[in-house]
Structure formats: structure tokens, C-alpha cells
Short mmCIF file of C-alpha atoms in Angstrom, two decimals:
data_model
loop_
_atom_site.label_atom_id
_atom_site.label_comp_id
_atom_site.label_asym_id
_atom_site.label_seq_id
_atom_site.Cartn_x
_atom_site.Cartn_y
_atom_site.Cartn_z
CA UNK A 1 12.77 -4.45 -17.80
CA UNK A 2 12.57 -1.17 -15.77
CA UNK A 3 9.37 0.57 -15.07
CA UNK A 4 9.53 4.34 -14.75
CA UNK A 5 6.66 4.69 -11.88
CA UNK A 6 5.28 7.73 -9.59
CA UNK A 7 3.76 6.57 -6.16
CA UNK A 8 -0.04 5.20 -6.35
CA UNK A 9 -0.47 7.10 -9.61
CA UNK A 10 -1.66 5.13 -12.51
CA UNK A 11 1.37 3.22 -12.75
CA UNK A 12 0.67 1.07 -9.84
CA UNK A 13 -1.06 -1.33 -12.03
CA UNK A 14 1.48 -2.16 -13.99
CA UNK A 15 3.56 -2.81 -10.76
CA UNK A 16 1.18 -5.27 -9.76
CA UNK A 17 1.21 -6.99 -13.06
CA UNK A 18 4.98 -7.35 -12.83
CA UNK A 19 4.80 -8.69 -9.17
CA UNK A 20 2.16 -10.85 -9.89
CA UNK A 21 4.09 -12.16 -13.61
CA UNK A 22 6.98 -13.57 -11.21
CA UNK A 23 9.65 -11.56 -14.22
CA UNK A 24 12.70 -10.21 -13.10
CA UNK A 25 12.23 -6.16 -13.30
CA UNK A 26 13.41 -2.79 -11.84
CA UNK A 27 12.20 0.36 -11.13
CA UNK A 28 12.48 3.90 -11.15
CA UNK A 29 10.54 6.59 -9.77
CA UNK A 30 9.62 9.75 -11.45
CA UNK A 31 8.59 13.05 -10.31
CA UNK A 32 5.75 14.04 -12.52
CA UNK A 33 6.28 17.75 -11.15
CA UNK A 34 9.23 18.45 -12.17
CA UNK A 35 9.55 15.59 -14.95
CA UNK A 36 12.50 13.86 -13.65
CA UNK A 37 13.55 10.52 -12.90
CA UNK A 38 15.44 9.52 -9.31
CA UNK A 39 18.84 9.31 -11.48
CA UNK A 40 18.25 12.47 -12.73
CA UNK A 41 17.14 12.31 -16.39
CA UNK A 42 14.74 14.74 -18.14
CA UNK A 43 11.79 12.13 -18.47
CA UNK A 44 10.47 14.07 -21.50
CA UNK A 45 13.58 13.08 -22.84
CA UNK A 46 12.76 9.43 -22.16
CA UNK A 47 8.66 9.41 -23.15
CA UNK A 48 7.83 12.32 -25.06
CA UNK A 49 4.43 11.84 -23.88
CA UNK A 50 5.74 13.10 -20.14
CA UNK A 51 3.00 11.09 -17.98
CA UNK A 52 3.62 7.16 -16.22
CA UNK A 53 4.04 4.58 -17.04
CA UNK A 54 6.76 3.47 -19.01
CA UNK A 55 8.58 0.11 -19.48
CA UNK A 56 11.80 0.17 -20.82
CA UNK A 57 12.14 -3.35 -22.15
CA UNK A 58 15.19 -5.09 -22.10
CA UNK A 59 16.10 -4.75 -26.04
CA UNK A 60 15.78 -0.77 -24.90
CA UNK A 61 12.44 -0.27 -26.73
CA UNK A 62 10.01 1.47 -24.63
CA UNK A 63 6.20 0.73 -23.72
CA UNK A 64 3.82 3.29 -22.88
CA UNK A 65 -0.06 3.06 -21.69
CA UNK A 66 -0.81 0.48 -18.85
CA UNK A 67 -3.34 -1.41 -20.46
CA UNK A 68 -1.18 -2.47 -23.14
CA UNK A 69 1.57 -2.61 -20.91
CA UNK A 70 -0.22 -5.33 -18.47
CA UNK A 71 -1.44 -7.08 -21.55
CA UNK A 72 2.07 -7.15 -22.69
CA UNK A 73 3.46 -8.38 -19.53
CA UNK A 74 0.18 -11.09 -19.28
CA UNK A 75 1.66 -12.60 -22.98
CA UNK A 76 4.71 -13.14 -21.31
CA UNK A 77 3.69 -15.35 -19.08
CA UNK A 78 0.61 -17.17 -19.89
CA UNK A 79 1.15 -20.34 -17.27
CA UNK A 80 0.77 -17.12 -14.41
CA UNK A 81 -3.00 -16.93 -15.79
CA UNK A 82 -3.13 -12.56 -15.71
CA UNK A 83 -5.36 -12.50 -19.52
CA UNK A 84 -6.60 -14.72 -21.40
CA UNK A 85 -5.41 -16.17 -24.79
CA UNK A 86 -5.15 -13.49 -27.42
CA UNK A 87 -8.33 -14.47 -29.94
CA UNK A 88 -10.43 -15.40 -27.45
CA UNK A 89 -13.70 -13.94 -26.03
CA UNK A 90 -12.58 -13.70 -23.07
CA UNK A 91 -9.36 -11.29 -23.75
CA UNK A 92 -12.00 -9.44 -25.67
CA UNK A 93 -13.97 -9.12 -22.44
CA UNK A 94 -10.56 -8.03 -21.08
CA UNK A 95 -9.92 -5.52 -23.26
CA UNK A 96 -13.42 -4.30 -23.09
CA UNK A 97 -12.77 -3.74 -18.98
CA UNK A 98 -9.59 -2.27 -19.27
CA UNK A 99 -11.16 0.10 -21.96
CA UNK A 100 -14.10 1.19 -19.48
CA UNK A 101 -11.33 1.60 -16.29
CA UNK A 102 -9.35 4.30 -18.70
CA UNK A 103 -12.20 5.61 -20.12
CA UNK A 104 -14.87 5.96 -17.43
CA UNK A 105 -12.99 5.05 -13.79
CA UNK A 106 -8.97 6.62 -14.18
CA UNK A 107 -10.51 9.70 -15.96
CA UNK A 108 -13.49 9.93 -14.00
CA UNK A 109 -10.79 10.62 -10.84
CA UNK A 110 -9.14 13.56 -13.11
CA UNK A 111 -10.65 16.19 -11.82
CA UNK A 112 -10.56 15.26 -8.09
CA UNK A 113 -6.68 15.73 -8.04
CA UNK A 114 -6.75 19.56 -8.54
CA UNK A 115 -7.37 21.63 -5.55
CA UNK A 116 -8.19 24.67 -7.91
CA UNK A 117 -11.31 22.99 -9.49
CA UNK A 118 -14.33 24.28 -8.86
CA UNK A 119 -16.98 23.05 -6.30
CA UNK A 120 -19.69 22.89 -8.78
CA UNK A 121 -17.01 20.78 -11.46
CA UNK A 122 -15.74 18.29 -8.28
CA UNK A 123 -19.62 17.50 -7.50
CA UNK A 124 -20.09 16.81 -11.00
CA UNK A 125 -17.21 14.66 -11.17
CA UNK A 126 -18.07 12.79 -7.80
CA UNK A 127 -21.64 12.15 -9.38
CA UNK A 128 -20.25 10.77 -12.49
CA UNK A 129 -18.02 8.20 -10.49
CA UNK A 130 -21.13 7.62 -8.33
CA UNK A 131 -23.18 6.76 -11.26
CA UNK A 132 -20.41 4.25 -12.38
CA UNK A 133 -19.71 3.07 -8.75
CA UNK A 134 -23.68 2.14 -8.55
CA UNK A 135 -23.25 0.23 -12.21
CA UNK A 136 -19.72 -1.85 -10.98
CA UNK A 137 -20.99 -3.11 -7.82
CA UNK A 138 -23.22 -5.55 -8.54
CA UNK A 139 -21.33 -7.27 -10.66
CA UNK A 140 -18.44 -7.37 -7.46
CA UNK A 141 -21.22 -8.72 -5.52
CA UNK A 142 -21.75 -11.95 -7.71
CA UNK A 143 -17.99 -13.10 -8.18
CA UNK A 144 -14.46 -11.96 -6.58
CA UNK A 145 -13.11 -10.14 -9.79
CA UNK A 146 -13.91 -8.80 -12.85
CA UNK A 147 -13.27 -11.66 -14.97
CA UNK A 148 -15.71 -15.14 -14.94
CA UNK A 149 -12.48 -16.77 -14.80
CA UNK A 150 -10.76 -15.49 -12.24
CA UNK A 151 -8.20 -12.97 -11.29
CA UNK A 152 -6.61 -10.54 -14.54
CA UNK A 153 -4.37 -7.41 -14.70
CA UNK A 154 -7.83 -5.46 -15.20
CA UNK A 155 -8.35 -6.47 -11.24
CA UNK A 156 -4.83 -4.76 -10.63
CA UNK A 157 -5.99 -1.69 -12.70
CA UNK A 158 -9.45 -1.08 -11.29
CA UNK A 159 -7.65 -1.79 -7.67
CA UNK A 160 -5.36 1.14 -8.33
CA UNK A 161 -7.89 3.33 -9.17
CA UNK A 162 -10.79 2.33 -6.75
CA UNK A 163 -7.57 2.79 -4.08
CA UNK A 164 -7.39 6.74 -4.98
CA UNK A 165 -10.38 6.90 -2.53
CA UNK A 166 -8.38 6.42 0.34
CA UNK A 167 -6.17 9.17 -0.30
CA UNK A 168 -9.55 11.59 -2.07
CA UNK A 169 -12.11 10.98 1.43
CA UNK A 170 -14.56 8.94 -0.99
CA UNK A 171 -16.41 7.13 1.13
CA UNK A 172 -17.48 3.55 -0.51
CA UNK A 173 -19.94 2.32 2.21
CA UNK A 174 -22.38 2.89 -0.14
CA UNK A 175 -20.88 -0.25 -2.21
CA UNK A 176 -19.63 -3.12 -0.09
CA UNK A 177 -19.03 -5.31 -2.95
CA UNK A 178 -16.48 -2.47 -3.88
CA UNK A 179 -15.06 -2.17 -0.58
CA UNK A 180 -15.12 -6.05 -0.36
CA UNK A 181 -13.33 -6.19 -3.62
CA UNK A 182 -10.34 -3.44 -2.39
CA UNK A 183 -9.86 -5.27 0.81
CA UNK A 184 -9.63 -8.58 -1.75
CA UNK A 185 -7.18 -7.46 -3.72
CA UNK A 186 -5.39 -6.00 -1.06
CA UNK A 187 -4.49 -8.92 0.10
CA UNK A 188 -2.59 -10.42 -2.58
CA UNK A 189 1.18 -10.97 -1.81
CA UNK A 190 1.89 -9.11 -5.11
CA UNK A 191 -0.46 -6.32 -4.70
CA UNK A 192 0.96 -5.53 -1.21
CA UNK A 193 4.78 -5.88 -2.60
CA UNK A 194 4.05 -3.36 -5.32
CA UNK A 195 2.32 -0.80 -2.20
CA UNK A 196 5.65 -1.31 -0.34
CA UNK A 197 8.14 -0.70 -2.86
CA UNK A 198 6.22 2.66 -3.54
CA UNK A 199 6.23 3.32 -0.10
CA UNK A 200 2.02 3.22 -0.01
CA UNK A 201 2.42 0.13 3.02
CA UNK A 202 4.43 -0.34 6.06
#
């Protein structure tokens, strides 16, 4: 498998999931910018849709959106623990987190990225997260990850994105079952290999 990846951007969750999934994989970095890959390649020309990430699987069929590329790479390996069973409640559960992280947490972050928006639209956007921050924390507070059960790729996506503050100035003392839960998943050996390979740890 090869993972077409920028540095802490979205993609960084599906990283994790293949660190913490044990499978053999490579990478390859993109520049969104300019829309090509480190070998050179128009990347439109590989995913029409232009954005990270992207998993070319071995049979050379590609995979696109990271949560149903870390679902795809839980299935793989289901003795690893990363979802659980397909049919269950509990993968519904999963889905239903990886749907709010997309929907309410990745995009809520949009905005923030471009130094052209306007103060009045980045305040807005800063409230918004707020109002979600002030929702997900007590649920951090009463158990280590999102899941009753234990550790899932929806930790490694909602890590990426709570991450983005250290690089935006958002302060999370406000929420130190959030900050708690960063400096958690931090610490996994396969959350820290996927910051070094994109250069994001010493």
C-alpha cells in the first residue's frame, strides 16, 4: 500500500492507523500547493479529487476519504482491535464519531488556515469549535478515548485534528480532559512514528 500524505494535514490519521495496523506500507508526500507528489507526478492525475489522503492499494485501486480509509485498514486487521466488528453497535458508534470529527471538528478548523479570512469569520469559527470543544470534553474526562472499549482509528482522527492547535495558538486550558487526551495519544509508539516520518517530531 502507499499513502499519498501532506505533513499534519488530514492525512495524519490515516498514518496512524497504518502504524498502529502493524501492515507493511509506504509513503509519499504531496504538495497540496502545487499538486504534486515527491516523484513528481501531477496528483490530479492520480485523485481527481486533488486533496489527501489517498491509498493506493496494492491491486493499484485507489482509496480516498480517511474515515473510510481507517475503517478499511481496521478490517484488515481485526486481532490489532482499531474498530469494531462491522454489524455491530459499536462500529455504528464508530462511524457516528468519525462522522461528527469530519463534519463538525476537521471542518470546523477550515477557516483558521487562511490568513485572508476575515476577523469577524475566524471569531466565528473559533466560537463554533469552542462550542464543540465545551460538548467533547466531558466525555474525555470519564474514559481515555472515544470509544467504551478502548482505543479506535476515530482516537487517531480526532488526535490529528485536536493537534492543529499547536500549530493555530488555540489554547485548550480551558479543557484538560482535551489536553489530557492529546498528551494520551501522543504517547503511543505509533502515533509518534507517524509525527516523525512527517517530520512533525524530533
Amino acid at each position: 500500500m502507499l499513502l499519498y500524505f501532506t505533513p499534519g494535514a488530514c492525512s495524519l490519521s490515516v498514518h496512524i492507523a497504518l502504524q498502529e495496523s502493524g501492515l507493511p506500507f509506504e509513503r509519499e508526500r504531496v504538495d497540496l500547493k502545487q499538486h504534486r507528489t515527491a516523484s513528481g507526478d501531477d496528483y490530479f492525475g492520480l485523485n481527481a479529487k486533488g486533496y489527501v489522503p489517498a491509498l493506493r492499494l496494492d491491486d493499484g485501486s485507489l482509496l480516498t476519504e480517511g474515515a473510510a480509509i481507517v475503517q478499511y485498514i481496521a478490517d484488515l486487521v481485526p486481532e490489532r482491535g482499531l474498530a469494531p466488528s462491522a454489524g455491530s453497535m459499536a462500529r455504528v458508534r464508530l462511524q457516528e464519531w468519525l462522522s461528527f470529527i469530519g463534519s463538525e471538528i476537521h471542518k470546523g478548523f477550515g477557516p483558521l488556515w487562511n490568513p485572508l479570512v476575515p476577523a469577524e469569520t475566524r471569531s466565528a469559527a473559533e466560537a463554533r469549535l469552542y462550542h464543540w470543544f465545551d460538548w467533547l470534553a466531558p466525555q474525555l474526562a470519564t474514559r481515555p478515548y472515544l470509544l467504551e472499549g478502548g482505543y479506535s482509528v476515530a482516537d487517531g482522527y480526532l488526535f490529528t485534528c485536536l493537534n492543529w492547535c499547536n500549530f493555530l495558538q488555540l489554547s485548550l486550558d480551558k479543557w484538560p480532559s482535551l489536553q489530557a487526551y492529546l498528551t494520551r495519544m501522543s504517547e503511543r509508539p505509533a502515533v509518534q512514528a507517524a509525527l516523525r516520518a512527517e517530520g512533525l517530531k524530533a
